[in-house]
């Protein structure tokens, strides 16, 4: 193999600069998650925020761990605890020692699931947003379920079961996200515009969907050290905002947590929900582009480079 097929040398990030970026990252994550951690210490569940760390199987500690992504040498980082972290290796560039993210290691551990995520994200990024769902997936999860059919058992409903059923029957369900659709009640499933499957995610996902955008956070977390910390943090910030709107649009009464409803059973509520979706499309399309760039960088710098070219 010729030398021009080898990955370029990493960019050197001086110790003072990378430690400043790391500390800034810690500050932002701590600000975003302090209340969640305090509630967890007290054993108090939260119907909005907990979802981001339980359903997605991530942790604050994971988000707090800042990475530069591949192709960057952190000067003198081999003298820090980072030398024990997964996916790092020691390297020297122009006489300067430090650690770099080992793209080979990332791809070996994460490549299969990240490749699947990339396919879904790429397809989603290439579509126009469809804003007609009005967040009715939580409603469909309660449809004709009776008084014992509440998914969030510690959260009261703001409407009667009869009114919830009436809203669902009077709406054209247009859910495009399989991981919401799979929780629909049996009676709600045939009311959706079309059936959804896991296999069909590449064909169905679209960028106005709140959950499709929140999934970018999970996809970035799955890339582990291959995802720059700024990407993971921005994706989590977006997920916080979307999850709040997601639950405010539901039939649940969140007043005990200081949240007012977005009454999507009314024209005014639906207009408010659509206005958020339009902003959400623009915000998450940027995150998708950044995620795809991070995956491509891992693949280019390690995962698909033939052994005899390294």
Coordinates of C-alpha atoms in Angstrom, one line a residue:
X1 CA 0.0 0.0 0.0
X2 CA 1.2 3.5 -0.7
X3 CA 1.8 6.0 2.1
X4 CA -1.1 8.3 0.9
X5 CA -3.6 5.5 1.9
X6 CA -2.6 5.8 5.6
X7 CA -4.7 8.0 7.9
X8 CA -3.2 11.4 8.4
X9 CA -1.4 12.2 11.6
X10 CA -3.6 13.3 14.5
X11 CA -4.1 17.0 15.2
X12 CA -2.3 17.9 18.4
X13 CA -4.5 19.5 21.1
X14 CA -2.3 21.2 23.8
X15 CA -3.0 20.1 27.3
X16 CA -4.2 23.4 28.5
X17 CA -6.7 23.6 25.6
X18 CA -8.2 20.1 25.9
X19 CA -8.5 20.4 29.7
X20 CA -10.4 23.6 29.2
X21 CA -12.8 21.9 26.8
X22 CA -13.2 19.0 29.2
X23 CA -13.9 21.3 32.1
X24 CA -16.4 23.3 30.1
X25 CA -18.1 20.1 29.1
X26 CA -18.3 19.0 32.7
X27 CA -19.9 22.3 33.7
X28 CA -22.6 22.1 31.1
X29 CA -23.5 18.4 31.8
X30 CA -23.6 19.1 35.6
X31 CA -25.9 22.1 35.0
X32 CA -28.2 20.0 32.8
X33 CA -28.4 16.9 35.1
X34 CA -27.9 18.1 38.7
X35 CA -31.7 18.0 39.5
X36 CA -32.0 14.5 38.0
X37 CA -29.1 13.2 40.1
X38 CA -30.5 14.8 43.2
X39 CA -33.9 13.2 42.6
X40 CA -32.2 9.9 42.0
X41 CA -30.4 10.1 45.3
X42 CA -33.7 10.7 47.0
X43 CA -35.4 7.9 45.1
X44 CA -37.9 10.2 43.4
X45 CA -38.9 9.3 39.9
X46 CA -39.5 11.9 37.2
X47 CA -41.9 11.0 34.3
X48 CA -40.1 13.2 31.8
X49 CA -36.3 13.2 32.5
X50 CA -35.8 9.6 33.7
X51 CA -36.8 8.3 30.3
X52 CA -33.6 9.7 28.8
X53 CA -31.4 7.6 31.0
X54 CA -33.6 4.4 31.5
X55 CA -35.2 3.8 28.1
X56 CA -31.9 4.8 26.3
X57 CA -29.8 2.9 28.8
X58 CA -27.3 5.7 29.2
X59 CA -26.0 7.5 32.3
X60 CA -24.9 10.9 33.4
X61 CA -21.4 9.5 34.0
X62 CA -21.2 8.5 30.3
X63 CA -22.3 11.8 29.0
X64 CA -19.9 13.6 31.4
X65 CA -16.9 11.8 30.0
X66 CA -15.7 14.1 27.3
X67 CA -14.0 12.8 24.1
X68 CA -12.4 14.7 21.3
X69 CA -13.3 12.0 18.7
X70 CA -10.7 10.3 16.5
X71 CA -7.9 12.1 14.8
X72 CA -6.9 14.3 17.8
X73 CA -3.9 13.8 20.1
X74 CA -4.5 15.0 23.6
X75 CA -1.1 16.2 24.7
X76 CA 0.2 14.6 28.0
X77 CA -3.2 12.8 28.5
X78 CA -1.2 9.6 29.1
X79 CA -0.3 11.0 32.5
X80 CA -4.0 11.3 33.4
X81 CA -6.7 8.7 34.4
X82 CA -7.7 8.8 30.7
X83 CA -5.0 6.3 30.0
X84 CA -7.3 3.7 31.6
X85 CA -10.3 4.5 29.5
X86 CA -11.5 2.2 26.7
X87 CA -10.7 3.1 23.1
X88 CA -7.5 5.2 23.8
X89 CA -4.0 4.5 22.8
X90 CA -0.7 6.3 23.3
X91 CA 0.7 8.1 20.3
X92 CA 3.5 10.6 19.4
X93 CA 3.1 13.4 16.9
X94 CA 6.1 15.7 16.0
X95 CA 7.7 14.7 19.3
X96 CA 4.6 15.4 21.4
X97 CA 3.2 12.5 23.5
X98 CA -0.3 11.9 24.4
X99 CA -3.4 9.8 23.8
X100 CA -5.6 9.4 20.8
X101 CA -9.0 7.7 20.3
X102 CA -8.3 4.4 18.7
X103 CA -10.8 4.3 15.8
X104 CA -10.1 0.6 15.2
X105 CA -11.1 -0.2 18.8
X106 CA -14.3 1.9 18.5
X107 CA -15.3 0.2 15.2
X108 CA -14.6 -3.3 16.5
X109 CA -16.9 -2.7 19.5
X110 CA -19.5 -0.4 18.0
X111 CA -19.4 -0.8 14.3
X112 CA -22.4 -3.2 13.8
X113 CA -24.9 -1.2 15.8
X114 CA -23.6 2.1 14.6
X115 CA -23.9 1.0 10.9
X116 CA -27.5 0.2 11.5
X117 CA -28.0 3.6 13.1
X118 CA -26.3 5.4 10.3
X119 CA -28.6 3.8 7.8
X120 CA -31.7 5.0 9.7
X121 CA -30.2 8.5 10.3
X122 CA -29.1 8.9 6.7
X123 CA -32.6 8.0 5.4
X124 CA -34.3 10.3 7.9
X125 CA -32.0 13.2 7.0
X126 CA -33.0 12.9 3.4
X127 CA -36.8 13.3 4.0
X128 CA -39.1 16.2 4.5
X129 CA -40.7 16.5 7.9
X130 CA -44.3 15.4 8.3
X131 CA -45.9 17.4 11.1
X132 CA -49.4 15.8 11.3
X133 CA -48.9 13.3 14.1
X134 CA -49.7 15.9 16.9
X135 CA -47.8 13.7 19.5
X136 CA -50.8 11.3 19.7
X137 CA -48.7 8.2 20.4
X138 CA -49.1 8.4 24.1
X139 CA -52.9 8.7 23.6
X140 CA -52.8 5.6 21.3
X141 CA -51.0 3.7 24.1
X142 CA -54.1 4.3 26.3
X143 CA -56.8 3.8 23.7
X144 CA -59.6 1.6 25.0
X145 CA -57.4 0.4 27.8
X146 CA -59.8 1.2 30.7
X147 CA -58.8 2.5 34.0
X148 CA -56.1 0.0 34.6
X149 CA -54.3 0.7 31.4
X150 CA -52.1 3.7 32.4
X151 CA -48.5 3.4 31.3
X152 CA -47.1 6.0 33.7
X153 CA -48.7 4.6 36.9
X154 CA -47.5 7.4 39.2
X155 CA -48.8 10.2 37.0
X156 CA -52.5 11.1 37.0
X157 CA -54.4 11.7 33.8
X158 CA -55.7 15.2 32.9
X159 CA -58.6 13.7 30.9
X160 CA -61.0 10.9 31.4
X161 CA -60.4 7.6 29.6
X162 CA -63.6 8.3 27.6
X163 CA -62.3 11.6 26.4
X164 CA -58.9 10.0 25.4
X165 CA -60.7 7.4 23.4
X166 CA -62.8 10.0 21.7
X167 CA -59.7 12.1 20.7
X168 CA -58.0 9.0 19.3
X169 CA -61.1 7.9 17.3
X170 CA -61.5 11.4 15.9
X171 CA -57.9 11.7 14.8
X172 CA -56.0 10.1 11.9
X173 CA -53.0 8.5 13.7
X174 CA -49.9 9.2 11.6
X175 CA -47.1 7.8 13.8
X176 CA -43.9 7.0 11.9
X177 CA -41.7 5.8 14.8
X178 CA -41.8 2.1 15.4
X179 CA -40.5 2.3 19.0
X180 CA -43.6 4.4 19.8
X181 CA -46.0 2.4 17.6
X182 CA -45.0 -0.9 19.3
X183 CA -46.6 0.3 22.5
X184 CA -50.0 1.1 20.9
X185 CA -52.9 -0.8 22.4
X186 CA -54.2 -3.6 20.1
X187 CA -57.2 -1.5 19.3
X188 CA -55.1 1.5 18.3
X189 CA -52.8 -0.4 16.0
X190 CA -55.2 -0.6 13.0
X191 CA -56.0 3.1 13.4
X192 CA -52.5 4.2 12.4
X193 CA -52.0 5.3 8.8
X194 CA -49.9 2.3 8.2
X195 CA -48.4 -0.6 10.2
X196 CA -44.8 -0.1 11.3
X197 CA -42.0 -2.7 11.7
X198 CA -38.5 -2.6 13.0
X199 CA -37.2 -3.7 9.6
X200 CA -39.1 -0.8 8.0
X201 CA -37.5 2.0 10.1
X202 CA -35.2 3.0 7.3
X203 CA -38.3 3.6 5.1
X204 CA -40.5 5.2 7.8
X205 CA -38.5 7.6 10.0
X206 CA -38.9 11.3 9.3
X207 CA -37.3 14.4 10.9
X208 CA -40.4 16.0 12.4
X209 CA -40.8 13.0 14.8
X210 CA -39.7 14.0 18.3
X211 CA -38.6 10.5 19.1
X212 CA -36.5 10.1 15.9
X213 CA -34.7 13.2 16.9
X214 CA -34.2 12.1 20.5
X215 CA -32.7 8.8 19.1
X216 CA -29.7 10.8 17.8
X217 CA -28.7 11.1 21.4
X218 CA -28.8 7.3 21.8
X219 CA -26.9 6.8 18.5
X220 CA -24.2 9.2 19.6
X221 CA -23.8 7.5 22.9
X222 CA -23.5 4.1 21.1
X223 CA -20.5 5.5 19.2
X224 CA -18.7 5.8 22.6
X225 CA -15.3 7.5 22.4
X226 CA -15.9 8.0 18.6
X227 CA -18.5 10.7 19.3
X228 CA -17.1 14.1 20.2
X229 CA -18.4 15.2 23.6
X230 CA -19.9 18.4 22.1
X231 CA -22.1 16.2 19.9
X232 CA -23.3 14.0 22.7
X233 CA -24.1 17.0 24.9
X234 CA -26.0 18.9 22.2
X235 CA -28.0 15.8 21.4
X236 CA -28.9 15.3 25.1
X237 CA -29.9 19.0 25.4
X238 CA -32.2 18.5 22.4
X239 CA -33.6 15.3 23.9
X240 CA -34.4 17.1 27.1
X241 CA -36.4 19.7 25.3
X242 CA -38.2 17.2 23.1
X243 CA -39.1 14.9 25.9
X244 CA -40.7 17.7 27.8
X245 CA -42.9 18.6 24.8
X246 CA -43.6 14.9 24.2
X247 CA -45.1 14.5 27.7
X248 CA -46.8 17.9 27.8
X249 CA -48.7 16.8 24.7
X250 CA -49.8 13.6 26.4
X251 CA -53.1 13.0 28.3
X252 CA -51.1 13.0 31.6
X253 CA -51.3 15.7 34.2
X254 CA -47.8 16.9 34.9
X255 CA -48.7 19.9 37.0
X256 CA -47.0 18.3 40.0
X257 CA -43.7 18.7 38.1
X258 CA -44.4 22.3 37.1
X259 CA -45.3 21.5 33.5
X260 CA -48.4 22.9 31.7
X261 CA -50.1 20.8 29.0
X262 CA -50.0 21.3 25.3
X263 CA -53.6 20.4 24.7
X264 CA -53.3 18.6 21.3
X265 CA -57.0 17.7 21.6
X266 CA -57.6 21.4 20.6
X267 CA -56.7 23.4 17.5
X268 CA -54.6 25.7 19.6
X269 CA -52.6 22.9 21.1
X270 CA -52.0 21.2 17.8
X271 CA -50.7 24.5 16.3
X272 CA -48.3 24.8 19.3
X273 CA -47.1 21.3 18.8
X274 CA -46.6 21.8 15.0
X275 CA -44.6 25.0 15.7
X276 CA -42.2 23.1 17.9
X277 CA -41.9 20.4 15.3
X278 CA -40.8 22.9 12.6
X279 CA -38.0 24.1 14.9
X280 CA -37.2 20.5 15.8
X281 CA -36.7 19.6 12.1
X282 CA -34.0 22.3 11.7
X283 CA -32.3 21.5 15.0
X284 CA -32.1 17.7 14.6
X285 CA -31.1 17.8 10.9
X286 CA -27.9 19.6 12.1
X287 CA -27.4 16.9 14.8
X288 CA -27.9 14.2 12.2
X289 CA -25.2 15.7 10.0
X290 CA -22.8 15.9 12.9
X291 CA -23.5 12.3 13.9
X292 CA -23.0 11.0 10.3
X293 CA -19.7 13.0 10.1
X294 CA -18.5 11.4 13.4
X295 CA -19.3 7.9 12.1
X296 CA -17.6 8.6 8.8
X297 CA -14.5 9.8 10.7
X298 CA -14.3 6.7 12.8
X299 CA -14.7 4.5 9.8
X300 CA -12.2 6.4 7.7
X301 CA -9.5 6.6 10.4
X302 CA -9.8 3.0 11.6
X303 CA -12.7 0.8 11.1
X304 CA -12.3 0.1 7.4
X305 CA -8.6 0.7 6.8
X306 CA -7.0 -2.5 5.6
X307 CA -4.5 -4.0 8.1
X308 CA -1.6 -3.7 5.6
X309 CA -2.3 0.0 5.1
X310 CA -1.7 0.8 8.7

